[in-house]
mmCIF file of C-alpha atoms and ligand atoms in Angstrom:
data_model
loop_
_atom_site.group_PDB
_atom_site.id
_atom_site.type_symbol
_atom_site.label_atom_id
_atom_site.label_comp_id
_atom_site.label_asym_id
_atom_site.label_seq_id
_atom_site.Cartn_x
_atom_site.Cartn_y
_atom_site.Cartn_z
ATOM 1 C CA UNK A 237 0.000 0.000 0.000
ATOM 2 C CA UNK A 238 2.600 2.542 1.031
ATOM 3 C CA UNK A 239 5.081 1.366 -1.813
ATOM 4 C CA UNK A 240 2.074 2.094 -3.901
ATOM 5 C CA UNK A 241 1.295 5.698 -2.716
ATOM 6 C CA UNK A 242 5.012 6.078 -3.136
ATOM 7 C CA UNK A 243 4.877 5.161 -6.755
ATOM 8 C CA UNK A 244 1.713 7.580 -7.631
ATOM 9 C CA UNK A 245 3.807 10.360 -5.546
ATOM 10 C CA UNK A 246 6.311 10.127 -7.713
ATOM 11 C CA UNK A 247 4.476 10.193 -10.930
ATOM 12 C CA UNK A 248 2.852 13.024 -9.810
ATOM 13 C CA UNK A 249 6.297 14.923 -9.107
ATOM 14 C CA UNK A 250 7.263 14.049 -12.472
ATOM 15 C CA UNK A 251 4.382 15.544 -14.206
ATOM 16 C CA UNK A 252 4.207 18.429 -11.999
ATOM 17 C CA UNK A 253 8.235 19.176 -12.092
ATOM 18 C CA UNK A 254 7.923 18.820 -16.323
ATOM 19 C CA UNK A 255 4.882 21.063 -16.492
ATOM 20 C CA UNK A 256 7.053 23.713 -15.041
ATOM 21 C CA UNK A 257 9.970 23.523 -17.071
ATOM 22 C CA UNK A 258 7.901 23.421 -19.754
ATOM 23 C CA UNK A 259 5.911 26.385 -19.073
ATOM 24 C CA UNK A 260 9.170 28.385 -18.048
ATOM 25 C CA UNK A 261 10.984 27.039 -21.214
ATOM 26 C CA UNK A 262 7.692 27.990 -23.290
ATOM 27 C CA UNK A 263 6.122 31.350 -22.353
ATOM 28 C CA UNK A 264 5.412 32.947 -25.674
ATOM 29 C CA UNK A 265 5.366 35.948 -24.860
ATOM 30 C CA UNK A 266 8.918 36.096 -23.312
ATOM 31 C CA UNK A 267 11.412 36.530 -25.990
ATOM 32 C CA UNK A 268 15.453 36.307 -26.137
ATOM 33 C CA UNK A 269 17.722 37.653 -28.553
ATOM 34 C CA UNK A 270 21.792 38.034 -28.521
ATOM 35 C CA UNK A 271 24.024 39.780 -30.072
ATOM 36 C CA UNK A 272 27.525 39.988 -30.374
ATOM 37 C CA UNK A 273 31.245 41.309 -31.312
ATOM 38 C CA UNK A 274 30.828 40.735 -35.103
ATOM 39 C CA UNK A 275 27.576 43.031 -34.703
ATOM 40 C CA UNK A 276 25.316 40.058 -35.784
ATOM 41 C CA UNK A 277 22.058 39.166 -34.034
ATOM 42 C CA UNK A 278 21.515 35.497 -33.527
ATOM 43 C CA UNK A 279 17.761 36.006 -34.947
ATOM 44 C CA UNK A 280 16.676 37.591 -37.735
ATOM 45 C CA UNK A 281 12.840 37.172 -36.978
ATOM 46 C CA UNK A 282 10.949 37.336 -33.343
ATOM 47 C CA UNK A 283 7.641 36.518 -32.858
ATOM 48 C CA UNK A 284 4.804 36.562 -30.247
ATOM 49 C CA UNK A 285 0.918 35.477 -30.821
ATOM 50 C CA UNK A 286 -1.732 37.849 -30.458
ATOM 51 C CA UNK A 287 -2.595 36.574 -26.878
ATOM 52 C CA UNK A 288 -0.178 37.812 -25.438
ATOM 53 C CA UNK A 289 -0.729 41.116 -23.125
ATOM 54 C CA UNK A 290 2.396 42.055 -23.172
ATOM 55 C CA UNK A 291 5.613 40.813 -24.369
ATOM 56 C CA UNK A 292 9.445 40.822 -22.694
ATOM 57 C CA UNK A 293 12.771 40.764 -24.772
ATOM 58 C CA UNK A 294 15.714 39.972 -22.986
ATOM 59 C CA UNK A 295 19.126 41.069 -25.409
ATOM 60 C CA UNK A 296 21.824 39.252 -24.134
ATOM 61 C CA UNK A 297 25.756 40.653 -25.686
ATOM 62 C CA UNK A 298 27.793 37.879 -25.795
ATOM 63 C CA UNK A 299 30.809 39.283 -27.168
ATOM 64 C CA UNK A 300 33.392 41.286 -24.761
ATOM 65 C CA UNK A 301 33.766 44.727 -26.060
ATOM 66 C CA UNK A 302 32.490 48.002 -24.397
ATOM 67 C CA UNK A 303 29.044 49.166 -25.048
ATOM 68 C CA UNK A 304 31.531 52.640 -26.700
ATOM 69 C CA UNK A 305 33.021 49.883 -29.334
ATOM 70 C CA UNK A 306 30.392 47.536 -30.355
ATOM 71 C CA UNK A 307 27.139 48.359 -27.859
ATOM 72 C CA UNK A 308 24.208 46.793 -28.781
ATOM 73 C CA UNK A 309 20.055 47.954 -28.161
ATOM 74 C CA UNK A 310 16.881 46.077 -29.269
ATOM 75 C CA UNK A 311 14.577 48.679 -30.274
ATOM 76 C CA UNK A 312 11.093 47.747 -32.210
ATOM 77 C CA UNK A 313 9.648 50.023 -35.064
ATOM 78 C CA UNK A 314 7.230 49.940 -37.359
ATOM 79 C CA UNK A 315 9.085 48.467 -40.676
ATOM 80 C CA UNK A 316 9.045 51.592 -42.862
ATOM 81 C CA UNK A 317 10.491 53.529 -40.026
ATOM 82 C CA UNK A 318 13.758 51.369 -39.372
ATOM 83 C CA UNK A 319 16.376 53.428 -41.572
ATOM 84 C CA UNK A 320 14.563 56.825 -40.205
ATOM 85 C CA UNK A 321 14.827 55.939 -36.343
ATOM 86 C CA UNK A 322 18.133 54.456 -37.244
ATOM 87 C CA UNK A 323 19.689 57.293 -38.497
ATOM 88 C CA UNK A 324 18.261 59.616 -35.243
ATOM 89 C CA UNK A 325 19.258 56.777 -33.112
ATOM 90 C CA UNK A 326 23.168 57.508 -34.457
ATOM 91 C CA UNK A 327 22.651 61.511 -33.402
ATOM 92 C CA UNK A 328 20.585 60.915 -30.167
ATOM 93 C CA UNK A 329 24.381 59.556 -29.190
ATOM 94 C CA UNK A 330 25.082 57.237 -26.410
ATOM 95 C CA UNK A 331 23.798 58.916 -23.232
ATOM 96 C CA UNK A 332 20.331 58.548 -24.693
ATOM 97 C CA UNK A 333 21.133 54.886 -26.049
ATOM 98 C CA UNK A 334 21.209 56.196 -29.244
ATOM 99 C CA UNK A 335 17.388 56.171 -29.470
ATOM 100 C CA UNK A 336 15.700 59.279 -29.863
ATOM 101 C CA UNK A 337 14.158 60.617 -26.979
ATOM 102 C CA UNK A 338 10.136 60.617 -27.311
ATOM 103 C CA UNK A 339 10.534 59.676 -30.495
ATOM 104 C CA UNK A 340 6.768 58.148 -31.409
ATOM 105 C CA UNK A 341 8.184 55.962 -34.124
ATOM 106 C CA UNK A 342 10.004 53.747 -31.270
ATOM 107 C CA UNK A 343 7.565 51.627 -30.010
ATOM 108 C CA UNK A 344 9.835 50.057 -27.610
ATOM 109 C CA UNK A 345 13.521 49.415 -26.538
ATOM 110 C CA UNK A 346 16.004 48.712 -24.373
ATOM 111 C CA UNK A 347 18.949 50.174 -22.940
ATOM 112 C CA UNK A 348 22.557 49.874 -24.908
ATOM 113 C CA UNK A 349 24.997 47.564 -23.395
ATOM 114 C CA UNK A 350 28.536 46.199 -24.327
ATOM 115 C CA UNK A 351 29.516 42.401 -24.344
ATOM 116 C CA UNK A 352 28.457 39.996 -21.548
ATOM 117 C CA UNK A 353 25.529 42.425 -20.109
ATOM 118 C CA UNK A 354 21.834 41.500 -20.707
ATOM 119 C CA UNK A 355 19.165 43.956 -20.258
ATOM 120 C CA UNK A 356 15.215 43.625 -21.385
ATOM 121 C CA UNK A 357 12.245 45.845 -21.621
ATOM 122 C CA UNK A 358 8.565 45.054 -21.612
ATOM 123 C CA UNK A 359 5.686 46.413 -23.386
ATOM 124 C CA UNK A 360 2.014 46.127 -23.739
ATOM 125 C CA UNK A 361 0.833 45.030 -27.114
ATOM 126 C CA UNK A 362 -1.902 47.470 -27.331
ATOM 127 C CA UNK A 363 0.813 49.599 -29.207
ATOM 128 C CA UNK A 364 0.629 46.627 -32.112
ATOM 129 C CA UNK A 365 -1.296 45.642 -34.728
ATOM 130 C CA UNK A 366 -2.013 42.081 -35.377
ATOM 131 C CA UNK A 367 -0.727 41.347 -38.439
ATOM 132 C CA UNK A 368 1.618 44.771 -38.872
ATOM 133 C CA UNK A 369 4.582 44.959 -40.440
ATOM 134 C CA UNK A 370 7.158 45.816 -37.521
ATOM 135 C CA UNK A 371 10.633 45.462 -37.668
ATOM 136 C CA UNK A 372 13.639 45.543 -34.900
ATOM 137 C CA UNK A 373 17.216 47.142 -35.338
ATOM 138 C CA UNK A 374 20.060 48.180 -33.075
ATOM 139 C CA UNK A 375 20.749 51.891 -33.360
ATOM 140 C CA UNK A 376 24.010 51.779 -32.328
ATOM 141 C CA UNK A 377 25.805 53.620 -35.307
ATOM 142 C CA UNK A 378 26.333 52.056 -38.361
ATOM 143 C CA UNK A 379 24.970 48.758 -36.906
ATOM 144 C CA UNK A 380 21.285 48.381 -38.541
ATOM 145 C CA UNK A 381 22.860 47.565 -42.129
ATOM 146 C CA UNK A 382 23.837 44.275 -40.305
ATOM 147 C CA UNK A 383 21.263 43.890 -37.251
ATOM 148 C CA UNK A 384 17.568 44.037 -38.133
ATOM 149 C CA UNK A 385 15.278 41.360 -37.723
ATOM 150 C CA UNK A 386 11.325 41.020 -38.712
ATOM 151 C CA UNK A 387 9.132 41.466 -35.725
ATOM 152 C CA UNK A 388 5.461 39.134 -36.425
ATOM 153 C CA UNK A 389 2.194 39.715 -33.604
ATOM 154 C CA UNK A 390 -0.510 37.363 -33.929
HETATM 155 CO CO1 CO B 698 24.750 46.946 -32.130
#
């Protein structure tokens, strides 16, 4: 009796312990992106489904040079506006991460950082459209040419 309570403890540890790595390993909505000292994102396309409320991306730099020499941000615009913000991004300089400061055509974006820092940023997705055409880019300068991804909600 008490080897068999054993045995249906156990099973039940194993399903609970695998349905939370796989909702940790799985959250849609929580999205991770690197980039590093060749100035190369390891994605060239994020996505998130329409059900999420809002959505997280963490940018990881795995490379080792200063943020001055090869810093990288993930910022998210609509797709016709990448080469625009990008070239503001490159005069807004790094104290403001080169993003332009209340810029409307950045819809979101994270701080710039140099090799082996992570940083993230989370927004609501009421500021998308299912279905839009969005786009991401760092702004460091001279780095969009080489790191720009497609961005797909829903
Ligand atoms: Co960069």
């Amino acid at each position: 009796m008490s080897l068999m309570r054993n045995t249906i403890a156990a099973a039940m540890l194993g399903a609970l312990a695998l349905g939370t790595h796989a909702h940790a390993a799985a959250d849609p909505c929580k999205l991770e992106i690197s980039g590093n000292d060749l100035m190369q994102f390891d994605k060239s396309e994020l996505s998130a489904p329409a059900t999420c409320k809002e959505i997280t991306v963490t940018l990881h730099h795995t490379g080792k040079l200063p943020k001055e020499a090869m810093g990288h941000n993930w910022v998210l615009v609509s797709a016709a506006d990448l080469v625009d913000v990008a070239n503001a991004g490159m005069t807004a300089g790094l104290p403001n991460n080169y993003v332009p400061p209340a810029d409307k055509r950045v819809l979101a974006h994270t701080n710039t950082i140099g090799g082996g820092d992570t940083t993230s940023v989370t927004f609501p997705t009421s500021i998308l459209k299912k279905g839009g055409a969005y786009a991401y880019l760092c702004t460091f300068p001279g780095h969009n040419a080489l790191m720009h991804g497609t961005f797909k909600f829903g």
